[in-house]
Short mmCIF file of C-alpha atoms and ligand atoms in Angstrom, two decimals:
data_model
loop_
_atom_site.label_atom_id
_atom_site.label_comp_id
_atom_site.label_asym_id
_atom_site.label_seq_id
_atom_site.Cartn_x
_atom_site.Cartn_y
_atom_site.Cartn_z
CA UNK A 1 8.12 -10.50 -70.33
CA UNK A 2 10.62 -11.17 -68.33
CA UNK A 3 11.43 -14.76 -68.54
CA UNK A 4 14.11 -14.36 -65.39
CA UNK A 5 13.33 -16.48 -62.68
CA UNK A 6 13.09 -13.68 -60.01
CA UNK A 7 10.74 -11.42 -61.12
CA UNK A 8 7.96 -13.40 -60.40
CA UNK A 9 7.65 -13.28 -56.64
CA UNK A 10 9.51 -9.28 -57.22
CA UNK A 11 12.72 -10.63 -56.86
CA UNK A 12 12.04 -12.18 -53.37
CA UNK A 13 14.34 -15.40 -53.60
CA UNK A 14 17.03 -12.38 -54.47
CA UNK A 15 16.84 -10.77 -51.49
CA UNK A 16 16.40 -13.50 -49.07
CA UNK A 17 19.95 -14.84 -50.64
CA UNK A 18 21.20 -10.55 -50.30
CA UNK A 19 20.24 -10.84 -46.51
CA UNK A 20 24.29 -10.12 -44.34
CA UNK A 21 25.54 -12.26 -41.55
CA UNK A 22 25.68 -11.28 -39.04
CA UNK A 23 29.42 -11.67 -39.17
CA UNK A 24 29.50 -9.18 -42.01
CA UNK A 25 26.74 -7.08 -40.00
CA UNK A 26 28.93 -6.78 -37.25
CA UNK A 27 32.16 -5.73 -39.56
CA UNK A 28 29.85 -2.74 -41.45
CA UNK A 29 31.13 0.63 -40.85
CA UNK A 30 27.49 1.99 -41.72
CA UNK A 31 26.42 0.43 -37.96
CA UNK A 32 29.83 0.81 -36.25
CA UNK A 33 28.41 4.06 -34.56
CA UNK A 34 25.29 1.82 -33.19
CA UNK A 35 26.72 -0.82 -31.82
CA UNK A 36 30.50 0.14 -31.11
CA UNK A 37 29.81 1.40 -27.26
CA UNK A 38 27.52 -2.40 -26.56
CA UNK A 39 28.99 -5.47 -25.28
CA UNK A 40 28.80 -8.07 -28.14
CA UNK A 41 25.73 -10.24 -27.37
CA UNK A 42 23.63 -6.99 -27.23
CA UNK A 43 24.72 -6.01 -30.79
CA UNK A 44 24.32 -9.80 -32.00
CA UNK A 45 20.88 -10.08 -30.53
CA UNK A 46 20.16 -6.71 -32.26
CA UNK A 47 21.07 -7.82 -35.28
CA UNK A 48 20.19 -11.47 -35.64
CA UNK A 49 15.90 -9.70 -34.59
CA UNK A 50 16.63 -7.57 -37.21
CA UNK A 51 17.69 -9.94 -40.06
CA UNK A 52 14.90 -11.97 -39.20
CA UNK A 53 12.07 -9.23 -39.10
CA UNK A 54 13.27 -8.39 -42.55
CA UNK A 55 13.36 -11.92 -43.67
CA UNK A 56 9.92 -12.38 -42.80
CA UNK A 57 8.69 -8.85 -44.35
CA UNK A 58 10.25 -10.35 -47.53
CA UNK A 59 8.81 -13.67 -46.90
CA UNK A 60 5.47 -11.60 -46.12
CA UNK A 61 6.12 -10.06 -49.94
CA UNK A 62 6.79 -7.05 -48.90
CA UNK A 63 10.46 -6.53 -51.15
CA UNK A 64 12.22 -4.00 -49.10
CA UNK A 65 16.01 -4.47 -48.58
CA UNK A 66 17.96 -4.98 -45.29
CA UNK A 67 18.53 -1.57 -44.37
CA UNK A 68 20.28 0.30 -41.11
CA UNK A 69 17.19 1.46 -39.85
CA UNK A 70 16.62 -1.94 -39.38
CA UNK A 71 18.51 -2.32 -36.66
CA UNK A 72 17.81 0.61 -34.68
CA UNK A 73 14.61 -0.75 -35.01
CA UNK A 74 15.57 -4.12 -32.80
CA UNK A 75 18.24 -2.24 -30.48
CA UNK A 76 14.56 0.00 -29.46
CA UNK A 77 12.48 -3.26 -28.93
CA UNK A 78 15.32 -4.39 -26.56
CA UNK A 79 15.67 -1.89 -24.47
CA UNK A 80 12.22 -1.88 -24.44
CA UNK A 81 11.32 -3.88 -21.57
CA UNK A 82 8.40 -6.96 -21.93
CA UNK A 83 6.64 -5.57 -18.52
CA UNK A 84 6.50 -1.82 -18.04
CA UNK A 85 4.65 1.09 -16.84
CA UNK A 86 1.54 1.92 -18.33
CA UNK A 87 -0.68 4.98 -18.00
CA UNK A 88 -4.34 3.64 -17.26
CA UNK A 89 -6.80 5.67 -18.37
CA UNK A 90 -9.43 3.55 -17.76
CA UNK A 91 -10.58 4.61 -14.95
CA UNK A 92 -10.78 1.59 -13.05
CA UNK A 93 -8.53 2.01 -10.30
CA UNK A 94 -8.48 -2.20 -9.70
CA UNK A 95 -7.51 -3.10 -12.93
CA UNK A 96 -6.51 -6.74 -12.70
CA UNK A 97 -5.02 -6.69 -15.99
CA UNK A 98 -2.79 -3.49 -15.43
CA UNK A 99 -1.25 -4.68 -12.40
CA UNK A 100 -3.98 -4.21 -9.51
CA UNK A 101 -2.75 -2.05 -6.61
CA UNK A 102 -0.20 0.67 -7.29
CA UNK A 103 2.50 0.68 -4.44
CA UNK A 104 2.50 3.47 -1.68
CA UNK A 105 6.21 5.25 -2.47
CA UNK A 106 6.77 3.91 0.89
CA UNK A 107 5.86 -0.03 0.30
CA UNK A 108 7.99 1.04 -2.94
CA UNK A 109 11.46 2.05 -1.48
CA UNK A 110 10.82 -1.11 1.80
CA UNK A 111 11.07 -3.22 -1.09
CA UNK A 112 13.96 -1.73 -2.80
CA UNK A 113 15.72 -1.56 0.42
CA UNK A 114 15.44 -5.46 1.33
CA UNK A 115 15.93 -6.82 -2.48
CA UNK A 116 19.16 -4.99 -2.91
CA UNK A 117 20.57 -6.94 -0.53
CA UNK A 118 20.24 -9.60 2.81
CA UNK A 119 17.65 -9.35 4.94
CA UNK A 120 16.57 -10.98 8.64
CA UNK A 121 13.57 -12.33 6.18
CA UNK A 122 13.50 -16.00 7.85
CA UNK A 123 16.12 -14.56 10.30
CA UNK A 124 15.23 -13.40 14.37
CA UNK A 125 17.97 -11.07 14.67
CA UNK A 126 17.17 -10.72 18.60
CA UNK A 127 18.17 -15.08 18.87
CA UNK A 128 19.89 -15.09 16.44
CA UNK A 129 18.57 -17.87 14.55
CA UNK A 130 15.72 -18.96 12.50
CA UNK A 131 12.82 -17.29 12.19
CA UNK A 132 9.61 -16.89 10.46
CA UNK A 133 8.80 -14.92 7.69
CA UNK A 134 5.63 -14.46 8.10
CA UNK A 135 6.52 -12.26 11.52
CA UNK A 136 6.92 -8.49 10.38
CA UNK A 137 3.20 -9.16 9.41
CA UNK A 138 1.06 -10.88 12.22
CA UNK A 139 1.39 -8.55 14.76
CA UNK A 140 0.10 -5.37 12.25
CA UNK A 141 -2.44 -8.24 10.85
CA UNK A 142 -3.64 -9.33 14.19
CA UNK A 143 -4.20 -5.06 14.80
CA UNK A 144 -5.50 -4.51 12.50
CA UNK A 145 -8.54 -7.19 12.03
CA UNK A 146 -9.36 -7.72 15.18
CA UNK A 147 -8.36 -11.81 15.02
CA UNK A 148 -6.23 -13.79 16.85
CA UNK A 149 -3.26 -15.02 14.41
CA UNK A 150 -2.85 -14.60 11.00
CA UNK A 151 -0.44 -15.90 7.55
CA UNK A 152 -0.17 -14.92 4.50
CA UNK A 153 0.15 -17.02 0.65
CA UNK A 154 0.91 -16.16 -3.15
CA UNK A 155 -2.53 -14.58 -4.07
CA UNK A 156 -6.57 -15.30 -2.04
CA UNK A 157 -6.99 -17.72 -4.78
CA UNK A 158 -4.44 -19.62 -3.21
CA UNK A 159 -5.52 -18.84 0.76
CA UNK A 160 -8.41 -20.56 -0.54
CA UNK A 161 -6.92 -23.16 -1.74
CA UNK A 162 -5.28 -24.06 1.37
CA UNK A 163 -7.34 -23.45 3.86
CA UNK A 164 -9.56 -25.67 2.54
CA UNK A 165 -6.85 -27.98 2.10
CA UNK A 166 -5.96 -27.99 5.92
CA UNK A 167 -9.36 -27.69 7.33
CA UNK A 168 -11.55 -29.62 4.90
CA UNK A 169 -10.07 -32.35 3.36
CA UNK A 170 -11.84 -35.58 2.96
CA UNK A 171 -14.56 -34.22 4.72
CA UNK A 172 -17.66 -32.10 3.57
CA UNK A 173 -17.89 -28.27 3.42
CA UNK A 174 -20.90 -26.22 2.88
CA UNK A 175 -21.47 -23.71 0.66
CA UNK A 176 -24.88 -21.64 -0.67
CA UNK A 177 -25.41 -22.26 -4.31
CA UNK A 178 -25.89 -18.85 -4.24
CA UNK A 179 -22.00 -18.22 -3.45
CA UNK A 180 -20.71 -20.67 -6.15
CA UNK A 181 -19.40 -17.86 -7.80
CA UNK A 182 -16.32 -17.42 -10.36
CA UNK A 183 -13.99 -14.64 -9.28
CA UNK A 184 -12.79 -14.49 -13.10
CA UNK A 185 -9.67 -16.24 -15.27
CA UNK A 186 -11.60 -19.16 -14.85
CA UNK A 187 -10.99 -19.31 -10.82
CA UNK A 188 -14.40 -21.19 -10.12
CA UNK A 189 -15.01 -21.44 -6.22
CA UNK A 190 -16.62 -24.81 -7.32
CA UNK A 191 -13.19 -26.16 -8.80
CA UNK A 192 -11.47 -24.61 -6.09
CA UNK A 193 -12.81 -27.01 -3.32
CA UNK A 194 -12.90 -30.08 -5.28
CA UNK A 195 -8.76 -28.93 -6.02
CA UNK A 196 -8.58 -29.11 -2.00
CA UNK A 197 -9.98 -32.61 -1.23
CA UNK A 198 -13.19 -31.05 0.05
CA UNK A 199 -16.16 -32.90 -0.55
CA UNK A 200 -18.57 -29.47 -1.81
CA UNK A 201 -22.22 -29.76 -0.09
CA UNK A 202 -24.71 -26.88 -1.58
CA UNK A 203 -27.17 -25.66 0.02
CA UNK A 204 -30.16 -23.43 -0.27
CA UNK A 205 -30.34 -22.00 -3.79
CA UNK A 206 -29.07 -19.46 -6.00
CA UNK A 207 -31.14 -16.17 -4.70
CA UNK A 208 -32.32 -17.69 -1.31
CA UNK A 209 -30.44 -19.96 1.25
CA UNK A 210 -31.72 -20.06 5.02
CA UNK A 211 -30.37 -21.14 7.91
CA UNK A 212 -32.30 -24.21 8.30
CA UNK A 213 -30.59 -25.35 4.72
CA UNK A 214 -27.18 -25.31 6.09
CA UNK A 215 -28.49 -26.94 9.41
CA UNK A 216 -30.09 -30.06 7.34
CA UNK A 217 -26.83 -30.27 5.94
CA UNK A 218 -24.92 -30.58 8.83
CA UNK A 219 -23.48 -34.32 9.52
CA UNK A 220 -20.99 -35.37 11.66
CA UNK A 221 -18.16 -35.14 8.15
CA UNK A 222 -19.05 -31.60 8.58
CA UNK A 223 -16.06 -30.10 7.88
CA UNK A 224 -16.47 -26.66 7.46
CA UNK A 225 -18.99 -23.93 7.01
CA UNK A 226 -17.71 -21.99 4.09
CA UNK A 227 -18.97 -18.22 3.03
CA UNK A 228 -17.72 -16.21 -0.59
CA UNK A 229 -18.53 -12.52 -0.38
CA UNK A 230 -19.90 -11.89 -3.42
CA UNK A 231 -17.63 -9.23 -4.43
CA UNK A 232 -17.65 -9.26 -8.03
CA UNK A 233 -21.45 -9.51 -8.97
CA UNK A 234 -24.68 -8.30 -6.75
CA UNK A 235 -28.02 -10.36 -6.21
CA UNK A 236 -30.75 -8.32 -5.95
CA UNK A 237 -34.55 -8.68 -5.70
CA UNK A 238 -35.95 -11.28 -3.96
CA UNK A 239 -33.16 -12.84 -2.04
CA UNK A 240 -32.04 -13.79 1.40
CA UNK A 241 -28.82 -14.93 3.28
CA UNK A 242 -27.69 -16.24 5.83
CA UNK A 243 -24.83 -13.81 7.55
CA UNK A 244 -21.75 -15.03 9.18
CA UNK A 245 -22.57 -13.53 12.55
CA UNK A 246 -26.07 -16.70 12.55
CA UNK A 247 -23.81 -19.39 10.43
CA UNK A 248 -21.07 -19.52 13.36
CA UNK A 249 -23.49 -19.48 16.28
CA UNK A 250 -24.63 -22.62 13.63
CA UNK A 251 -21.18 -23.61 13.73
CA UNK A 252 -20.06 -23.12 17.40
CA UNK A 253 -22.96 -25.39 18.46
CA UNK A 254 -21.90 -28.27 16.27
CA UNK A 255 -18.15 -27.64 16.71
CA UNK A 256 -17.71 -26.37 12.73
CA UNK A 257 -15.50 -23.19 11.89
CA UNK A 258 -16.53 -21.30 9.52
CA UNK A 259 -14.28 -19.89 7.19
CA UNK A 260 -15.35 -16.85 4.82
CA UNK A 261 -13.09 -16.44 1.88
CA UNK A 262 -13.32 -12.77 1.79
CA UNK A 263 -11.76 -11.70 -1.61
CA UNK A 264 -11.78 -7.66 -2.04
CA UNK A 265 -10.43 -7.42 1.93
CA UNK A 266 -11.03 -3.89 3.11
CA UNK A 267 -9.39 -3.15 6.28
CA UNK A 268 -11.25 0.13 7.19
CA UNK A 269 -14.64 1.72 5.69
CA UNK A 270 -13.89 3.24 2.24
CA UNK A 271 -15.12 6.88 2.05
CA UNK A 272 -15.92 8.34 -1.55
CA UNK A 273 -18.60 8.99 -3.91
CA UNK A 274 -20.41 6.18 -5.11
CA UNK A 275 -18.43 4.07 -3.60
CA UNK A 276 -21.17 0.93 -1.82
CA UNK A 277 -19.98 0.03 1.41
CA UNK A 278 -17.54 -3.37 1.70
CA UNK A 279 -17.43 -5.39 4.94
CA UNK A 280 -14.51 -4.55 6.38
CA UNK A 281 -12.45 -7.61 7.71
CA UNK A 282 -12.71 -6.82 11.06
CA UNK A 283 -16.56 -6.81 10.38
CA UNK A 284 -16.06 -10.59 9.40
CA UNK A 285 -14.41 -11.55 12.73
CA UNK A 286 -16.09 -9.72 15.22
CA UNK A 287 -19.24 -11.47 13.76
CA UNK A 288 -17.58 -14.84 14.58
CA UNK A 289 -16.12 -15.86 11.22
CA UNK A 290 -13.63 -18.51 12.43
CA UNK A 291 -10.97 -17.49 9.11
CA UNK A 292 -10.90 -14.79 7.02
CA UNK A 293 -9.08 -14.84 3.52
CA UNK A 294 -8.90 -11.43 1.50
CA UNK A 295 -6.12 -9.83 -0.99
CA UNK A 296 -2.88 -7.73 -0.78
CA UNK A 297 -3.67 -6.24 -3.46
CA UNK A 298 -7.69 -5.76 -4.22
CA UNK A 299 -9.07 -2.59 -1.48
CA UNK A 300 -5.84 -3.05 0.71
CA UNK A 301 -3.49 -1.43 -1.95
CA UNK A 302 -1.09 -4.07 -1.61
CA UNK A 303 1.22 -6.41 -3.09
CA UNK A 304 -0.68 -9.13 -4.52
CA UNK A 305 -0.82 -11.46 -1.72
CA UNK A 306 -3.33 -14.47 0.15
CA UNK A 307 -4.01 -12.86 4.00
CA UNK A 308 -5.50 -15.33 6.27
CA UNK A 309 -6.94 -14.60 9.11
CA UNK A 310 -8.32 -16.23 12.24
CA UNK A 311 -7.83 -18.42 15.30
CA UNK A 312 -4.82 -19.63 16.93
CA UNK A 313 -5.81 -23.60 16.60
CA UNK A 314 -6.58 -23.40 13.29
CA UNK A 315 -4.39 -21.60 11.75
CA UNK A 316 -1.98 -23.67 13.26
CA UNK A 317 -3.25 -26.07 11.25
CA UNK A 318 -3.22 -24.03 8.16
CA UNK A 319 0.65 -23.34 8.44
CA UNK A 320 1.41 -26.74 9.07
CA UNK A 321 -0.13 -27.80 5.60
CA UNK A 322 2.56 -28.74 2.95
CA UNK A 323 0.94 -26.13 0.45
CA UNK A 324 1.67 -23.60 3.02
CA UNK A 325 5.32 -23.84 1.45
CA UNK A 326 4.66 -24.29 -2.02
CA UNK A 327 1.91 -21.22 -1.79
CA UNK A 328 4.83 -19.17 0.06
CA UNK A 329 5.30 -15.30 -0.60
CA UNK A 330 8.55 -13.46 -1.51
CA UNK A 331 10.75 -11.33 0.53
CA UNK A 332 9.34 -8.34 -1.33
CA UNK A 333 5.89 -9.26 -0.91
CA UNK A 334 6.43 -8.90 2.95
CA UNK A 335 8.56 -6.01 2.66
CA UNK A 336 5.45 -3.74 0.42
CA UNK A 337 2.99 -5.43 2.54
CA UNK A 338 4.04 -4.79 5.81
CA UNK A 339 4.96 -1.11 4.87
CA UNK A 340 1.10 -0.74 3.20
CA UNK A 341 -0.09 -2.29 6.67
CA UNK A 342 1.55 0.47 8.98
CA UNK A 343 0.17 3.37 7.04
CA UNK A 344 -3.44 1.72 8.26
CA UNK A 345 -1.67 1.14 11.76
CA UNK A 346 -0.66 4.91 11.54
CA UNK A 347 -4.04 6.39 10.50
CA UNK A 348 -3.19 7.22 7.00
CA UNK A 349 -5.41 5.36 4.66
CA UNK A 350 -5.05 8.01 2.42
CA UNK A 351 -1.57 7.81 1.92
CA UNK A 352 -2.44 4.37 -0.03
CA UNK A 353 -2.70 4.98 -3.37
CA UNK A 354 -6.03 3.03 -4.22
CA UNK A 355 -7.41 4.49 -1.24
CA UNK A 356 -6.67 7.81 -2.79
CA UNK A 357 -7.81 7.07 -6.04
CA UNK A 358 -10.90 5.82 -4.97
CA UNK A 359 -11.88 8.97 -2.93
CA UNK A 360 -11.34 11.73 -5.09
CA UNK A 361 -13.73 13.88 -5.74
CA UNK A 362 -15.19 14.63 -8.99
CA UNK A 363 -14.13 18.57 -8.33
CA UNK A 364 -11.03 17.43 -8.59
CA UNK A 365 -11.55 15.14 -11.52
CA UNK A 366 -13.24 17.74 -13.25
CA UNK A 367 -10.38 20.15 -13.30
CA UNK A 368 -7.96 17.15 -14.14
CA UNK A 369 -9.78 16.29 -17.14
CA UNK A 370 -10.01 20.26 -18.19
CA UNK A 371 -6.32 20.01 -17.68
CA UNK A 372 -5.80 17.42 -20.04
CA UNK A 373 -8.28 19.30 -22.84
CA UNK A 374 -6.07 22.33 -22.20
CA UNK A 375 -3.12 20.09 -22.93
CA UNK A 376 -4.59 18.01 -25.78
CA UNK A 377 -6.36 21.67 -27.30
CA UNK A 378 -2.66 22.41 -27.53
CA UNK A 379 -1.66 20.07 -30.04
CA UNK A 380 -4.40 21.21 -31.95
CA UNK A 381 -6.42 17.67 -30.90
CA UNK A 382 -10.21 18.45 -30.73
CA UNK A 383 -11.50 17.49 -26.96
CA UNK A 384 -15.02 17.71 -25.33
CA UNK A 385 -14.90 17.12 -21.15
CA UNK A 386 -17.77 14.82 -20.29
CA UNK A 387 -18.58 13.26 -16.93
CA UNK A 388 -18.64 9.43 -16.85
CA UNK A 389 -19.22 6.59 -14.14
CA UNK A 390 -16.56 4.57 -13.55
CA UNK A 391 -15.95 1.04 -11.77
CA UNK A 392 -13.80 -0.12 -8.56
CA UNK A 393 -12.61 -3.09 -10.68
CA UNK A 394 -10.73 -6.04 -9.11
CA UNK A 395 -13.63 -7.74 -8.56
CA UNK A 396 -14.87 -5.28 -5.98
CA UNK A 397 -18.10 -3.80 -5.16
CA UNK A 398 -19.82 -4.24 -8.65
CA UNK A 399 -22.53 -1.83 -8.09
CA UNK A 400 -20.92 1.03 -7.36
CA UNK A 401 -20.77 3.97 -9.77
CA UNK A 402 -17.84 6.61 -9.52
CA UNK A 403 -18.42 10.19 -10.80
CA UNK A 404 -15.11 10.62 -12.82
CA UNK A 405 -14.43 12.98 -15.90
CA UNK A 406 -12.52 11.94 -18.98
CA UNK A 407 -11.71 13.75 -21.95
CA UNK A 408 -13.82 12.64 -25.38
CA UNK A 409 -11.50 12.62 -28.27
CA UNK A 410 -12.25 13.46 -31.86
CA UNK A 411 -10.75 10.94 -34.14
CA UNK A 412 -11.29 9.09 -37.34
CA UNK A 413 -10.80 5.57 -36.28
CA UNK A 414 -11.33 4.94 -32.60
CA UNK A 415 -10.00 1.19 -32.47
CA UNK A 416 -7.02 1.81 -34.50
CA UNK A 417 -6.74 5.44 -31.99
CA UNK A 418 -6.56 3.37 -29.00
CA UNK A 419 -3.99 0.46 -30.99
CA UNK A 420 -1.54 3.58 -31.70
CA UNK A 421 -1.88 4.76 -27.88
CA UNK A 422 -1.05 1.68 -26.44
CA UNK A 423 2.33 1.62 -28.99
CA UNK A 424 3.24 5.08 -27.71
CA UNK A 425 6.63 4.81 -26.00
CA UNK A 426 4.64 5.14 -22.39
CA UNK A 427 1.71 3.02 -23.36
CA UNK A 428 -1.81 4.53 -22.60
CA UNK A 429 -4.83 2.40 -22.19
CA UNK A 430 -8.01 3.94 -22.99
CA UNK A 431 -11.53 2.96 -23.45
CA UNK A 432 -14.13 3.43 -25.85
CA UNK A 433 -17.71 4.31 -25.35
CA UNK A 434 -20.68 5.02 -27.55
CA UNK A 435 -17.97 4.92 -30.65
CA UNK A 436 -15.56 7.32 -29.53
CA UNK A 437 -12.07 7.02 -27.23
CA UNK A 438 -12.48 8.25 -23.81
CA UNK A 439 -9.50 9.08 -21.26
CA UNK A 440 -11.20 8.58 -17.41
CA UNK A 441 -8.64 10.76 -15.58
CA UNK A 442 -9.50 8.96 -12.04
CA UNK A 443 -6.21 7.02 -12.51
CA UNK A 444 -4.00 9.63 -14.08
CA UNK A 445 -1.65 12.36 -12.15
CA UNK A 446 -1.04 15.25 -12.36
CA UNK A 447 2.76 14.56 -13.82
CA UNK A 448 1.05 12.19 -16.04
CA UNK A 449 -1.03 13.96 -17.74
CA UNK A 450 1.77 15.31 -20.38
CA UNK A 451 3.28 12.09 -20.97
CA UNK A 452 -0.80 11.53 -22.00
CA UNK A 453 -0.84 14.44 -24.38
CA UNK A 454 2.57 13.30 -25.84
CA UNK A 455 0.98 10.28 -26.92
CA UNK A 456 -2.13 11.60 -28.32
CA UNK A 457 -0.56 14.05 -29.95
CA UNK A 458 1.87 11.71 -31.78
CA UNK A 459 -0.78 9.44 -32.64
CA UNK A 460 -3.26 12.50 -33.91
CA UNK A 461 0.32 12.79 -36.10
CA UNK A 462 0.58 9.34 -37.28
CA UNK A 463 -3.11 9.55 -38.03
CA UNK A 464 -3.09 12.45 -40.19
CA UNK A 465 -0.35 10.79 -42.35
CA UNK A 466 -1.53 8.69 -45.18
C1 PLP B 501 -10.67 -11.83 -6.07
C2 PLP B 501 -10.81 -13.05 -5.06
C3 PLP B 501 -10.53 -14.05 -4.80
C4 PLP B 501 -8.88 -14.20 -5.50
O1 PLP B 501 -7.54 -12.87 -5.30
P1 PLP B 501 -6.24 -13.31 -5.69
O2 PLP B 501 -6.05 -12.33 -4.72
O3 PLP B 501 -6.76 -12.55 -7.19
O4 PLP B 501 -6.36 -14.50 -6.08
C5 PLP B 501 -11.18 -14.93 -4.28
N1 PLP B 501 -12.35 -15.30 -3.50
C6 PLP B 501 -12.95 -13.89 -3.59
C7 PLP B 501 -14.52 -13.73 -3.21
C8 PLP B 501 -12.45 -12.80 -4.55
O5 PLP B 501 -13.19 -11.44 -4.70
#
């Protein structure tokens, strides 16, 4: 037996000691073609990453020394942004993990135009003095919702916190036990209420709440009657709830405003097979809600934002609260939201991608799935097209069953296949149903089918390798 100290660890220590220094690698002639065109800092970053990876590899027990190819891999990593586009083959239109609403080209262009240079974000061009960043949005929002005034903050969770803090801090706010919901990501309505400094008064039961329950809870300390839209779950069976109209007639009589957290926030009724009806913001306002909050990137199909509309005196109190400053939106959000709202004002909701993705007729989806099947078939992948039922996502329309079509791939190990698809140059996010890999075409554009095909073909080749 070899008694040398290196043999026991397969030469690991020797290989670790032999790792080249960054200075040596910078001078290595074989690496020069890869590195010479790069800024020195980037070359150094790539070499550090490559050497670190080899060290981890050696410590992990893989006795492969440093190779120039390790630098290529590191350079590829450095030129791939962490946040980047993916192809959504889940069929879920408002996928929070995948960035929710895709923006309309009009909105993207508007963002680019103001992001590149200076803008009149808080500058009144007529007066030549300081203006409000919300000014371009107020006219559009009041016109589209029928409300008197509007404000926009970072997201709807922030909007709810702000409204409660501004209107009910130190006071009681009354809410039905059937609406103390968790929105997702641990965001729970009762926690937000506590955080706002409002005292939560629960009324009714999980399944039934009546006008008399609210009435009995009203005291001189009541600051707000709160209604939370059940956007991400449904209550069916033996149920009863008090609508906004009735709640606001009760509130008006006692001088207590009504706040509705609408969440999904549709501006127009959405048409499309399988969609359930979703109350529009205008319906809430017309029913008498004094303040309504909703998301910019759910059914509205705009950028992440929390939009607050309602009566002027209440909005004035909300705007004056310090949280408004803490939760303010940036110029890119204002730009994207203004452009998106203009599409609604101009009667072109179909130009908003979310709207269009939800409204696609099943025949169109079937044709697209068959096109993908054809492209994949040409690559030797075995595929069949199936009818599937999709969801809206993003905590909207929980009962909607969107008829869609998907390609089912015949693969060995579905989990591993999906993992490899995620590793493609443009990652593809699919799902598994009944133990098979499913690619739903609802959220894939025609021009993206080729990219999906490339990713699948590449993954299939990896599968065939031992
Ligand atoms: C989604 C949702 C929220 C949170 O909205 P974000 O814009 O994601 O912060 C709040 N309330 C309700 C009822 C919701 O559905």
